[in-house]
Amino acid sequence: MSQTRTDAASADSGRRLYVVLTRTGTGVARVIRILTRKPYSHASISMDSSLQQLFSFCRNDPRFPLPASFNEEIVGEGVFGRFSHIPCEIYEIPITEEQYETFHSHLTHFKNFRRLYSYSLSGLVSVPLQIRRKLRYKFVCSQFVAYMLQECNVTLEKPASLYSPEDLRHLPTAKLIYRGELNEYYADLLQRQHSYDWMHSTV
C-alpha cells in the first residue's frame, strides 16, 4: 500500500497538536463508512507525534460499541489492537505555548471528570445532517476533537458540533504529515527511537 510522509517542521521549538483519522474494521465503523462514503470513520487527538497518548470519545470495552465515553487510546491495544490493517491520516497543527497550556488544562478536566461524559448517539445523526447542538457532556469522536481545538482557539470553519472526521481533513492550519498504516507509523517511530537510544548509549 502506498504511503505518503511529509517531515514535520523542525525549524522551531513550537508546540504541535496531532489529529489522527483512522479506519478500523468494526461493524459500526463499516456502517459509518457506507453511509458517509468517506474514507475515515474515527478521529483522535494527541499532543505528541509519537501518538503514545491519543484521546477521543470511543467504546470503553473494545468488544462492544457501548458504553462509550472519553478514553485514552493506545496504538496496538483496545480496538486498535484488534486489527492489523488500520489506514490513517495524521495532521499536524502548530500552536502557541498559551494554546498548548489551554489544551492541556481542558484535557486534564476531561480526565478528572471522565464519568460526567458519554458518547453522543444523537451526534451520529446531527453531524451528518449538520444540525448544530450545544456541546457539553456528550460528544462523538470528531466533535470532541473539534471542540478541543476550538477551546484553544485553533481556527475552525464552522461550529465544533458540526465536524465529521472528513471535515477534520480540511482544517485551515493543519498539515498532512502521514498517510498510510497506523501500526507501521508507530512501529517506524519505535524503531527510530531505539536506534537513537542505541547510538547515544555507545557514545
Short mmCIF file of C-alpha atoms in Angstrom, two decimals, residues 6 27 40 67 74 82 89 102 117-118 126 131 171 184 188 200 203:
data_model
loop_
_atom_site.label_atom_id
_atom_site.label_comp_id
_atom_site.label_asym_id
_atom_site.label_seq_id
_atom_site.Cartn_x
_atom_site.Cartn_y
_atom_site.Cartn_z
CA THR A 6 5.94 14.72 4.96
CA GLY A 27 -19.19 -3.14 12.45
CA TYR A 40 -12.28 7.60 7.73
CA PRO A 67 -20.96 2.04 26.70
CA ILE A 74 -3.16 3.24 22.71
CA ARG A 82 -7.92 -5.91 17.09
CA GLU A 89 -4.04 10.13 8.16
CA THR A 102 -5.18 25.79 27.41
CA TYR A 117 -19.16 12.41 29.89
CA SER A 118 -20.63 9.92 27.47
CA SER A 126 -26.90 15.54 13.92
CA ILE A 131 -27.75 20.14 12.91
CA LEU A 171 -8.68 22.27 8.89
CA GLU A 184 3.53 0.90 10.55
CA ASP A 188 8.70 3.09 12.49
CA HIS A 200 23.74 7.60 22.15
CA VAL A 203 28.98 7.37 22.67
#
